[in-house]
Amino acid sequence: MSIKEKLGREWLFFDGGTGTILQEHGLAAGELPETWNLTHPEEIVALHCGYLEAGSDIINTNTFGANALKYPDNLREIVEAAVMHAKKARALSGRSDAFIALDIGPTGRLLQPMGDLPFERAVELFGEVVRIGAAAGADLVLIETMSDSYEAKAAVLAAKENCDLPVFATMIFDEKGKMLTGGTVDSVVAMLEGLRVDALGVNCGLGPEQMKPIVQRLVQVSSLPIIVNPNAGLPRSENGKTVFDIDADTFAQLMAEIADMGVHVLGGCCGTTPDHIRSMIENCKNKPMMPVVQKHRSVVSSFSQAVEIGKKPVIIGERINPTGKSKFKAALRDNNIEYILAEGLTQEDSGAHILDVNVGLPEIDEPKMMESVVSRLQSVLALPLQIDTSNTEAMERGMRLYNGKPMINSVSGKMESMRAVFPLVQKYGGVVVGLALDENGIPDTAEGRVQIARKIYETAAAYGISRDDIVIDGLAMTISSDSRSALVTLETLRRIRDELGGHTILGVSNISFGLPQREIINANFFTMALQNGLSCAIINPNAEAMMRSYRAFLALTNQDAQCSEYIAAYGNQPAAMPQSISSGVDMTLGESIERGLSERAAQATREALGQTEPLEIVNTELIPALDRVGKGFEKGTIFLPQLLMSAEAAKAAFEVVKDAMRGAPQQTRGKIILATVKGDIHDIGKNIVKVLLENYGYQVIDLGKDVDPALIVHTAKQENIQLVGLSALMTTTVVSMEQTIRLLRAEKPDTKIVVGGAVMTQEYADSIGADCYARDAMATVHFADRVFKA
């Protein structure tokens, strides 16, 4: 049987740790595990044999860190050797029934616009590994330990575009259920299911006990087989070695509890051994397996938010659209992206759940503009996007670069339209708007529109697209030309809900075209449409009459518990005064920084310099704005992309201040060394910390990645450094971190040391002698403030 035939029907068991096992067999601190494919082939074969003999059904190639960034000269040799060793172990163990997973881990770089690695370059890097591994004989692709959903998407696309093997993907979450870049279980499941991976789940970072809440949510929302590969508990250092706090028997007991939660594939990650896997298999192999259940959820997601359609009506902001908007058209022609971002931010503040993005003008390059606007929007706000275009090239460019599962507007009942759009939805995922019109035009009866909806559902199914991912537009036609049109639309909504069990959408304001005082008609029609089952409304969320109708409807239909949303919106508002919505283009300097609008922040700084001293701007505007963003990040209301974009905006403002102070003595709050430790090429965390420290006025000496302890100590002594920050992602490189700390203590004992990274915990940091464990970038800033105030 193939692995896809077994998946979800019988238990499948992965192997366990690789790097931690190789350390026991002599892998030195800072030595790259993948090089052992060439230098210690017998150890790699023995590692695989140990897991196969323990009962593992799937063994991972020793290629977690193999990519052209790390191995520019011998990547093919390393990957081919890794697959060959796994195949040899399978033969030696007599386990012809076992499967070989081509193991793909993160590149160690942050993707643009947050970092410097272009999305397509990431796809290219992963694609090269996939081609080599698939040709060498791997049975599936395992994308694992991904802390950024955008990088995970790049890896999945690379796998799908470069081989026909099954694709599994596992993410790394913290104990709050968040990925490094802000992703949640709901948002990443929506994206991965849209990309049509074969199984998904969680690995690394946490032990089985800490993973239980994450697994529970995976089971609740995912319609795919679920993988759980925890660490052997939490790490600590003993006598210079990394050890984990859960033995094989305890691990097996906890994994049996996880097996009962409804998962389908079990294994281990850092710290787990063949003994852990053997005990786990004994405890779990005879348990009944819960079948994979379709959840029938209609979900649109961004990098950090998931909006479920059907639970309660969804507001889709319509303002990012040039139709009838001269200023917006001018912004598109002038490539004024910040004007567009400001429109998006204003709609987010006004209560939109999803933002429609339409950038089509005859005189501009729409695919290029769609690519630019989608990339920038998803870097400064967390709302999911609806990609709105009739240009299939622009549609694909937007979908490909989108970090999540988008809404797509639209497809019609015309076969030409469906043949163009459905393959894109099939490949990239999305919830697609189906227009109730076809080659014969727009039916003037509800029956005709319902029949087109049926045709759209049936054709979508032929592409493997569930009706859960279709939202039918019942088409709001102006009553000024046909007084029956509203009644036909309302009947269409009702019948799609009641007869087809489907979801619906309308561009509500079309109903009043050509009439005076349009908002009167719009608001009342909106309420009627909601009553008849409207799932999604494309409206202007800045129009208070529309939002009043929406909030009142929710309160009256018991969809607003204790009327809390209604009270929050109107509790402090004078009865006779309409609530005003400020325009994003009028943001203050502080607001521009908080929103991540670099050009606006720089312009606001120039304006402020005419009345305020440069240092006063820094102390009263820039630093307080960064502090507010930092507090939001710590509370979980602001996510990493927004944090970094705010830092970039602050940097733009600082540059203006520096120009104004040119010639004056420059001040710094202190000098800090940052380094990713020897053997580790993953510098995402370090680079994030660097951006924030510099924006808080610190001078950072960035020694880069894979840094020898001696260089760190030499630089600390030479520059008389008071604070050193060390980062590590991989368990195998924490030994280098401990060596660096020991050397610093011996040669420069007055230097404080802060450590961070995915493998670190407070206990681990304490055991290796660090002064501070920083669980995120803002924690490093706070510790630096304490050090330099002392």
GROMACS .gro file of N, CA and C in nm, residues 474-618:
model
  435
  474GLY      N    1  -2.559   3.681  -0.503
  474GLY     CA    2  -2.695   3.684  -0.555
  474GLY      C    3  -2.724   3.803  -0.643
  475LEU      N    4  -2.631   3.896  -0.653
  475LEU     CA    5  -2.634   4.011  -0.743
  475LEU      C    6  -2.741   4.114  -0.704
  476ALA      N    7  -2.694   4.222  -0.644
  476ALA     CA    8  -2.782   4.334  -0.610
  476ALA      C    9  -2.787   4.430  -0.729
  477MET      N   10  -2.902   4.436  -0.795
  477MET     CA   11  -2.920   4.523  -0.910
  477MET      C   12  -3.004   4.644  -0.869
  478THR      N   13  -2.974   4.758  -0.926
  478THR     CA   14  -3.037   4.882  -0.882
  478THR      C   15  -3.190   4.880  -0.899
  479ILE      N   16  -3.259   4.924  -0.796
  479ILE     CA   17  -3.405   4.931  -0.802
  479ILE      C   18  -3.452   5.052  -0.881
  480SER      N   19  -3.362   5.142  -0.914
  480SER     CA   20  -3.403   5.260  -0.992
  480SER      C   21  -3.441   5.222  -1.134
  481SER      N   22  -3.390   5.111  -1.183
  481SER     CA   23  -3.424   5.067  -1.319
  481SER      C   24  -3.519   4.946  -1.319
  482ASP      N   25  -3.525   4.875  -1.205
  482ASP     CA   26  -3.615   4.760  -1.194
  482ASP      C   27  -3.661   4.752  -1.049
  483SER      N   28  -3.784   4.790  -1.022
  483SER     CA   29  -3.831   4.798  -0.884
  483SER      C   30  -3.844   4.661  -0.818
  484ARG      N   31  -3.839   4.552  -0.897
  484ARG     CA   32  -3.848   4.416  -0.840
  484ARG      C   33  -3.712   4.357  -0.807
  485SER      N   34  -3.605   4.424  -0.846
  485SER     CA   35  -3.473   4.361  -0.838
  485SER      C   36  -3.434   4.326  -0.695
  486ALA      N   37  -3.469   4.410  -0.599
  486ALA     CA   38  -3.434   4.380  -0.460
  486ALA      C   39  -3.504   4.253  -0.413
  487LEU      N   40  -3.630   4.237  -0.450
  487LEU     CA   41  -3.705   4.118  -0.409
  487LEU      C   42  -3.645   3.991  -0.469
  488VAL      N   43  -3.601   3.999  -0.595
  488VAL     CA   44  -3.537   3.883  -0.658
  488VAL      C   45  -3.408   3.847  -0.586
  489THR      N   46  -3.330   3.949  -0.554
  489THR     CA   47  -3.203   3.925  -0.484
  489THR      C   48  -3.228   3.863  -0.347
  490LEU      N   49  -3.325   3.914  -0.273
  490LEU     CA   50  -3.353   3.861  -0.140
  490LEU      C   51  -3.402   3.716  -0.147
  491GLU      N   52  -3.484   3.686  -0.246
  491GLU     CA   53  -3.529   3.548  -0.263
  491GLU      C   54  -3.411   3.457  -0.298
  492THR      N   55  -3.320   3.507  -0.379
  492THR     CA   56  -3.201   3.428  -0.415
  492THR      C   57  -3.120   3.395  -0.291
  493LEU      N   58  -3.097   3.494  -0.205
  493LEU     CA   59  -3.022   3.471  -0.082
  493LEU      C   60  -3.090   3.363   0.003
  494ARG      N   61  -3.219   3.377   0.019
  494ARG     CA   62  -3.294   3.286   0.105
  494ARG      C   63  -3.289   3.143   0.052
  495ARG      N   64  -3.304   3.127  -0.079
  495ARG     CA   65  -3.307   2.992  -0.137
  495ARG      C   66  -3.170   2.927  -0.136
  496ILE      N   67  -3.066   3.005  -0.157
  496ILE     CA   68  -2.931   2.946  -0.150
  496ILE      C   69  -2.903   2.898  -0.009
  497ARG      N   70  -2.948   2.975   0.089
  497ARG     CA   71  -2.931   2.932   0.229
  497ARG      C   72  -3.016   2.808   0.259
  498ASP      N   73  -3.145   2.813   0.226
  498ASP     CA   74  -3.237   2.709   0.271
  498ASP      C   75  -3.237   2.584   0.184
  499GLU      N   76  -3.221   2.601   0.052
  499GLU     CA   77  -3.228   2.486  -0.038
  499GLU      C   78  -3.091   2.424  -0.064
  500LEU      N   79  -2.989   2.509  -0.076
  500LEU     CA   80  -2.856   2.459  -0.112
  500LEU      C   81  -2.761   2.452   0.008
  501GLY      N   82  -2.798   2.512   0.119
  501GLY     CA   83  -2.709   2.514   0.235
  501GLY      C   84  -2.583   2.592   0.210
  502GLY      N   85  -2.592   2.692   0.120
  502GLY     CA   86  -2.472   2.765   0.080
  502GLY      C   87  -2.458   2.899   0.148
  503HIS      N   88  -2.344   2.963   0.124
  503HIS     CA   89  -2.314   3.096   0.175
  503HIS      C   90  -2.329   3.197   0.062
  504THR      N   91  -2.361   3.322   0.099
  504THR     CA   92  -2.388   3.425  -0.001
  504THR      C   93  -2.313   3.553   0.027
  505ILE      N   94  -2.304   3.635  -0.077
  505ILE     CA   95  -2.233   3.763  -0.068
  505ILE      C   96  -2.304   3.863  -0.159
  506LEU      N   97  -2.298   3.990  -0.124
  506LEU     CA   98  -2.354   4.097  -0.207
  506LEU      C   99  -2.265   4.220  -0.201
  507GLY      N  100  -2.256   4.291  -0.314
  507GLY     CA  101  -2.209   4.428  -0.313
  507GLY      C  102  -2.331   4.515  -0.285
  508VAL      N  103  -2.354   4.545  -0.157
  508VAL     CA  104  -2.483   4.596  -0.112
  508VAL      C  105  -2.521   4.729  -0.177
  509SER      N  106  -2.426   4.820  -0.191
  509SER     CA  107  -2.459   4.955  -0.235
  509SER      C  108  -2.504   4.964  -0.380
  510ASN      N  109  -2.484   4.856  -0.458
  510ASN     CA  110  -2.533   4.858  -0.598
  510ASN      C  111  -2.684   4.879  -0.604
  511ILE      N  112  -2.753   4.841  -0.497
  511ILE     CA  113  -2.899   4.844  -0.498
  511ILE      C  114  -2.954   4.985  -0.518
  512SER      N  115  -2.878   5.087  -0.478
  512SER     CA  116  -2.931   5.224  -0.477
  512SER      C  117  -2.877   5.313  -0.587
  513PHE      N  118  -2.803   5.256  -0.679
  513PHE     CA  119  -2.740   5.338  -0.782
  513PHE      C  120  -2.844   5.424  -0.855
  514GLY      N  121  -2.812   5.552  -0.871
  514GLY     CA  122  -2.900   5.644  -0.943
  514GLY      C  123  -3.005   5.710  -0.858
  515LEU      N  124  -3.006   5.681  -0.726
  515LEU     CA  125  -3.107   5.738  -0.638
  515LEU      C  126  -3.045   5.842  -0.545
  516PRO      N  127  -3.125   5.939  -0.498
  516PRO     CA  128  -3.073   6.034  -0.398
  516PRO      C  129  -3.066   5.968  -0.260
  517GLN      N  130  -2.983   6.029  -0.172
  517GLN     CA  131  -2.971   5.981  -0.034
  517GLN      C  132  -2.953   5.828  -0.032
  518ARG      N  133  -2.854   5.782  -0.102
  518ARG     CA  134  -2.838   5.637  -0.124
  518ARG      C  135  -2.822   5.558   0.005
  519GLU      N  136  -2.764   5.620   0.108
  519GLU     CA  137  -2.739   5.542   0.229
  519GLU      C  138  -2.868   5.499   0.297
  520ILE      N  139  -2.978   5.570   0.274
  520ILE     CA  140  -3.106   5.529   0.332
  520ILE      C  141  -3.148   5.395   0.274
  521ILE      N  142  -3.145   5.385   0.141
  521ILE     CA  143  -3.178   5.258   0.075
  521ILE      C  144  -3.077   5.150   0.114
  522ASN      N  145  -2.949   5.184   0.108
  522ASN     CA  146  -2.844   5.086   0.135
  522ASN      C  147  -2.860   5.023   0.273
  523ALA      N  148  -2.878   5.107   0.374
  523ALA     CA  149  -2.883   5.057   0.511
  523ALA      C  150  -3.005   4.967   0.533
  524ASN      N  151  -3.119   5.006   0.479
  524ASN     CA  152  -3.239   4.924   0.498
  524ASN      C  153  -3.233   4.794   0.418
  525PHE      N  154  -3.181   4.803   0.296
  525PHE     CA  155  -3.165   4.680   0.217
  525PHE      C  156  -3.066   4.586   0.285
  526PHE      N  157  -2.962   4.641   0.342
  526PHE     CA  158  -2.862   4.562   0.413
  526PHE      C  159  -2.928   4.481   0.524
  527THR      N  160  -3.012   4.546   0.604
  527THR     CA  161  -3.081   4.474   0.711
  527THR      C  162  -3.170   4.364   0.656
  528MET      N  163  -3.242   4.394   0.548
  528MET     CA  164  -3.329   4.293   0.486
  528MET      C  165  -3.247   4.175   0.433
  529ALA      N  166  -3.133   4.204   0.373
  529ALA     CA  167  -3.047   4.098   0.319
  529ALA      C  168  -2.994   4.009   0.432
  530LEU      N  169  -2.953   4.071   0.541
  530LEU     CA  170  -2.906   3.994   0.656
  530LEU      C  171  -3.016   3.902   0.707
  531GLN      N  172  -3.138   3.952   0.712
  531GLN     CA  173  -3.249   3.872   0.760
  531GLN      C  174  -3.276   3.753   0.667
  532ASN      N  175  -3.242   3.767   0.542
  532ASN     CA  176  -3.265   3.661   0.445
  532ASN      C  177  -3.144   3.571   0.424
  533GLY      N  178  -3.045   3.584   0.510
  533GLY     CA  179  -2.935   3.488   0.510
  533GLY      C  180  -2.805   3.535   0.450
  534LEU      N  181  -2.788   3.665   0.426
  534LEU     CA  182  -2.663   3.714   0.368
  534LEU      C  183  -2.546   3.678   0.459
  535SER      N  184  -2.443   3.613   0.401
  535SER     CA  185  -2.326   3.571   0.478
  535SER      C  186  -2.217   3.676   0.480
  536CYS      N  187  -2.196   3.743   0.366
  536CYS     CA  188  -2.087   3.840   0.353
  536CYS      C  189  -2.140   3.965   0.282
  537ALA      N  190  -2.106   4.080   0.336
  537ALA     CA  191  -2.150   4.206   0.276
  537ALA      C  192  -2.029   4.289   0.236
  538ILE      N  193  -2.021   4.323   0.107
  538ILE     CA  194  -1.917   4.414   0.061
  538ILE      C  195  -1.974   4.556   0.074
  539ILE      N  196  -1.925   4.629   0.174
  539ILE     CA  197  -1.977   4.763   0.203
  539ILE      C  198  -1.862   4.855   0.238
  540ASN      N  199  -1.895   4.982   0.256
  540ASN     CA  200  -1.799   5.079   0.310
  540ASN      C  201  -1.813   5.079   0.462
  541PRO      N  202  -1.719   5.020   0.535
  541PRO     CA  203  -1.733   5.015   0.681
  541PRO      C  204  -1.718   5.152   0.746
  542ASN      N  205  -1.672   5.253   0.670
  542ASN     CA  206  -1.664   5.389   0.723
  542ASN      C  207  -1.800   5.458   0.719
  543ALA      N  208  -1.900   5.399   0.651
  543ALA     CA  209  -2.034   5.456   0.642
  543ALA      C  210  -2.111   5.415   0.767
  544GLU      N  211  -2.135   5.510   0.855
  544GLU     CA  212  -2.189   5.477   0.985
  544GLU      C  213  -2.330   5.418   0.976
  545ALA      N  214  -2.410   5.463   0.879
  545ALA     CA  215  -2.545   5.408   0.866
  545ALA      C  216  -2.540   5.257   0.842
  546MET      N  217  -2.443   5.211   0.763
  546MET     CA  218  -2.430   5.068   0.734
  546MET      C  219  -2.385   4.991   0.859
  547MET      N  220  -2.289   5.046   0.930
  547MET     CA  221  -2.240   4.977   1.049
  547MET      C  222  -2.344   4.976   1.161
  548ARG      N  223  -2.427   5.081   1.167
  548ARG     CA  224  -2.536   5.081   1.264
  548ARG      C  225  -2.635   4.968   1.234
  549SER      N  226  -2.668   4.952   1.108
  549SER     CA  227  -2.758   4.844   1.069
  549SER      C  228  -2.699   4.708   1.106
  550TYR      N  229  -2.570   4.693   1.078
  550TYR     CA  230  -2.503   4.566   1.105
  550TYR      C  231  -2.501   4.535   1.255
  551ARG      N  232  -2.457   4.631   1.333
  551ARG     CA  233  -2.446   4.606   1.477
  551ARG      C  234  -2.583   4.588   1.542
  552ALA      N  235  -2.681   4.663   1.496
  552ALA     CA  236  -2.816   4.646   1.549
  552ALA      C  237  -2.871   4.508   1.513
  553PHE      N  238  -2.846   4.463   1.391
  553PHE     CA  239  -2.893   4.330   1.350
  553PHE      C  240  -2.832   4.221   1.439
  554LEU      N  241  -2.702   4.230   1.464
  554LEU     CA  242  -2.637   4.130   1.549
  554LEU      C  243  -2.697   4.129   1.689
  555ALA      N  244  -2.721   4.247   1.743
  555ALA     CA  245  -2.778   4.255   1.877
  555ALA      C  246  -2.919   4.198   1.880
  556LEU      N  247  -2.999   4.228   1.780
  556LEU     CA  248  -3.139   4.185   1.777
  556LEU      C  249  -3.156   4.036   1.748
  557THR      N  250  -3.056   3.975   1.684
  557THR     CA  251  -3.065   3.833   1.649
  557THR      C  252  -2.979   3.746   1.741
  558ASN      N  253  -2.941   3.800   1.855
  558ASN     CA  254  -2.865   3.725   1.956
  558ASN      C  255  -2.730   3.675   1.902
  559GLN      N  256  -2.669   3.755   1.815
  559GLN     CA  257  -2.535   3.723   1.766
  559GLN      C  258  -2.431   3.816   1.826
  560ASP      N  259  -2.471   3.894   1.924
  560ASP     CA  260  -2.382   3.987   1.994
  560ASP      C  261  -2.410   3.969   2.143
  561ALA      N  262  -2.333   3.881   2.207
  561ALA     CA  263  -2.358   3.845   2.346
  561ALA      C  264  -2.360   3.967   2.436
  562GLN      N  265  -2.467   3.980   2.513
  562GLN     CA  266  -2.487   4.093   2.604
  562GLN      C  267  -2.473   4.228   2.532
  563CYS      N  268  -2.497   4.227   2.401
  563CYS     CA  269  -2.488   4.350   2.319
  563CYS      C  270  -2.352   4.418   2.337
  564SER      N  271  -2.248   4.339   2.360
  564SER     CA  272  -2.118   4.397   2.394
  564SER      C  273  -2.057   4.477   2.279
  565GLU      N  274  -2.070   4.426   2.154
  565GLU     CA  275  -2.013   4.500   2.041
  565GLU      C  276  -2.091   4.630   2.018
  566TYR      N  277  -2.221   4.623   2.032
  566TYR     CA  278  -2.304   4.742   2.014
  566TYR      C  279  -2.268   4.848   2.118
  567ILE      N  280  -2.254   4.805   2.243
  567ILE     CA  281  -2.222   4.898   2.351
  567ILE      C  282  -2.082   4.956   2.332
  568ALA      N  283  -1.988   4.871   2.289
  568ALA     CA  284  -1.852   4.919   2.268
  568ALA      C  285  -1.848   5.028   2.160
  569ALA      N  286  -1.933   5.013   2.058
  569ALA     CA  287  -1.933   5.110   1.948
  569ALA      C  288  -2.007   5.239   1.984
  570TYR      N  289  -2.116   5.228   2.063
  570TYR     CA  290  -2.204   5.344   2.079
  570TYR      C  291  -2.227   5.386   2.224
  571GLY      N  292  -2.164   5.315   2.317
  571GLY     CA  293  -2.190   5.345   2.458
  571GLY      C  294  -2.151   5.485   2.500
  572ASN      N  295  -2.046   5.539   2.441
  572ASN     CA  296  -1.999   5.673   2.480
  572ASN      C  297  -2.028   5.778   2.374
  573GLN      N  298  -2.119   5.747   2.282
  573GLN     CA  299  -2.145   5.836   2.170
  573GLN      C  300  -2.273   5.916   2.194
  574PRO      N  301  -2.271   6.049   2.182
  574PRO     CA  302  -2.393   6.129   2.197
  574PRO      C  303  -2.500   6.082   2.098
  575ALA      N  304  -2.623   6.075   2.144
  575ALA     CA  305  -2.731   6.017   2.064
  575ALA      C  306  -2.750   6.087   1.931
  576ALA      N  307  -2.732   6.219   1.929
  576ALA     CA  308  -2.762   6.295   1.806
  576ALA      C  309  -2.641   6.310   1.715
  577MET      N  310  -2.528   6.259   1.759
  577MET     CA  311  -2.405   6.281   1.684
  577MET      C  312  -2.363   6.154   1.610
  578PRO      N  313  -2.349   6.158   1.480
  578PRO     CA  314  -2.296   6.041   1.410
  578PRO      C  315  -2.149   6.022   1.444
  579GLN      N  316  -2.110   5.896   1.453
  579GLN     CA  317  -1.970   5.867   1.483
  579GLN      C  318  -1.884   5.902   1.360
  580SER      N  319  -1.779   5.976   1.382
  580SER     CA  320  -1.692   6.013   1.271
  580SER      C  321  -1.580   5.913   1.255
  581ILE      N  322  -1.541   5.891   1.135
  581ILE     CA  323  -1.431   5.801   1.105
  581ILE      C  324  -1.321   5.882   1.041
  582SER      N  325  -1.206   5.887   1.106
  582SER     CA  326  -1.096   5.967   1.052
  582SER      C  327  -1.028   5.894   0.938
  583SER      N  328  -0.973   5.969   0.849
  583SER     CA  329  -0.903   5.911   0.735
  583SER      C  330  -0.762   5.872   0.773
  584GLY      N  331  -0.719   5.758   0.718
  584GLY     CA  332  -0.584   5.713   0.748
  584GLY      C  333  -0.477   5.807   0.701
  585VAL      N  334  -0.507   5.889   0.601
  585VAL     CA  335  -0.405   5.979   0.550
  585VAL      C  336  -0.378   6.094   0.645
  586ASP      N  337  -0.463   6.112   0.749
  586ASP     CA  338  -0.445   6.221   0.845
  586ASP      C  339  -0.376   6.173   0.973
  587MET      N  340  -0.309   6.061   0.969
  587MET     CA  341  -0.247   6.007   1.089
  587MET      C  342  -0.136   6.095   1.142
  588THR      N  343  -0.123   6.096   1.276
  588THR     CA  344  -0.013   6.167   1.340
  588THR      C  345   0.117   6.088   1.320
  589LEU      N  346   0.228   6.147   1.365
  589LEU     CA  347   0.356   6.077   1.356
  589LEU      C  348   0.351   5.947   1.435
  590GLY      N  349   0.302   5.955   1.557
  590GLY     CA  350   0.295   5.834   1.639
  590GLY      C  351   0.209   5.727   1.576
  591GLU      N  352   0.093   5.767   1.521
  591GLU     CA  353   0.004   5.671   1.456
  591GLU      C  354   0.069   5.611   1.332
  592SER      N  355   0.142   5.693   1.258
  592SER     CA  356   0.210   5.643   1.138
  592SER      C  357   0.312   5.536   1.174
  593ILE      N  358   0.383   5.556   1.284
  593ILE     CA  359   0.480   5.456   1.329
  593ILE      C  360   0.407   5.330   1.374
  594GLU      N  361   0.302   5.346   1.452
  594GLU     CA  362   0.228   5.230   1.500
  594GLU      C  363   0.172   5.149   1.384
  595ARG      N  364   0.133   5.217   1.275
  595ARG     CA  365   0.074   5.148   1.161
  595ARG      C  366   0.177   5.100   1.061
  596GLY      N  367   0.302   5.135   1.078
  596GLY     CA  368   0.406   5.088   0.988
  596GLY      C  369   0.412   5.161   0.855
  597LEU      N  370   0.370   5.290   0.852
  597LEU     CA  371   0.371   5.368   0.728
  597LEU      C  372   0.497   5.454   0.724
  598SER      N  373   0.599   5.404   0.659
  598SER     CA  374   0.731   5.468   0.663
  598SER      C  375   0.731   5.606   0.598
  599GLU      N  376   0.674   5.618   0.479
  599GLU     CA  377   0.676   5.747   0.409
  599GLU      C  378   0.597   5.852   0.487
  600ARG      N  379   0.482   5.811   0.540
  600ARG     CA  380   0.401   5.904   0.617
  600ARG      C  381   0.474   5.944   0.745
  601ALA      N  382   0.544   5.850   0.810
  601ALA     CA  383   0.619   5.881   0.932
  601ALA      C  384   0.730   5.981   0.903
  602ALA      N  385   0.800   5.961   0.792
  602ALA     CA  386   0.907   6.054   0.756
  602ALA      C  387   0.851   6.194   0.728
  603GLN      N  388   0.738   6.200   0.655
  603GLN     CA  389   0.678   6.329   0.624
  603GLN      C  390   0.628   6.399   0.751
  604ALA      N  391   0.567   6.323   0.840
  604ALA     CA  392   0.518   6.381   0.965
  604ALA      C  393   0.634   6.434   1.049
  605THR      N  394   0.748   6.366   1.043
  605THR     CA  395   0.866   6.412   1.117
  605THR      C  396   0.917   6.544   1.060
  606ARG      N  397   0.921   6.553   0.928
  606ARG     CA  398   0.965   6.679   0.866
  606ARG      C  399   0.873   6.793   0.906
  607GLU      N  400   0.744   6.766   0.908
  607GLU     CA  401   0.648   6.869   0.948
  607GLU      C  402   0.667   6.910   1.094
  608ALA      N  403   0.696   6.812   1.179
  608ALA     CA  404   0.713   6.841   1.322
  608ALA      C  405   0.840   6.919   1.350
  609LEU      N  406   0.943   6.900   1.267
  609LEU     CA  407   1.072   6.967   1.291
  609LEU      C  408   1.062   7.118   1.280
  610GLY      N  409   0.959   7.166   1.213
  610GLY     CA  410   0.943   7.310   1.203
  610GLY      C  411   0.903   7.375   1.334
  611GLN      N  412   0.850   7.293   1.427
  611GLN     CA  413   0.801   7.348   1.553
  611GLN      C  414   0.864   7.284   1.676
  612THR      N  415   0.934   7.170   1.660
  612THR     CA  416   0.980   7.092   1.775
  612THR      C  417   1.127   7.054   1.756
  613GLU      N  418   1.201   7.054   1.865
  613GLU     CA  419   1.342   7.014   1.861
  613GLU      C  420   1.354   6.866   1.827
  614PRO      N  421   1.459   6.827   1.754
  614PRO     CA  422   1.473   6.688   1.712
  614PRO      C  423   1.467   6.588   1.827
  615LEU      N  424   1.543   6.613   1.934
  615LEU     CA  425   1.544   6.517   2.044
  615LEU      C  426   1.409   6.508   2.113
  616GLU      N  427   1.335   6.618   2.114
  616GLU     CA  428   1.202   6.615   2.175
  616GLU      C  429   1.108   6.526   2.092
  617ILE      N  430   1.123   6.530   1.959
  617ILE     CA  431   1.044   6.441   1.873
  617ILE      C  432   1.074   6.296   1.905
  618VAL      N  433   1.203   6.265   1.922
  618VAL     CA  434   1.243   6.129   1.954
  618VAL      C  435   1.180   6.085   2.086
   0.00000   0.00000   0.00000
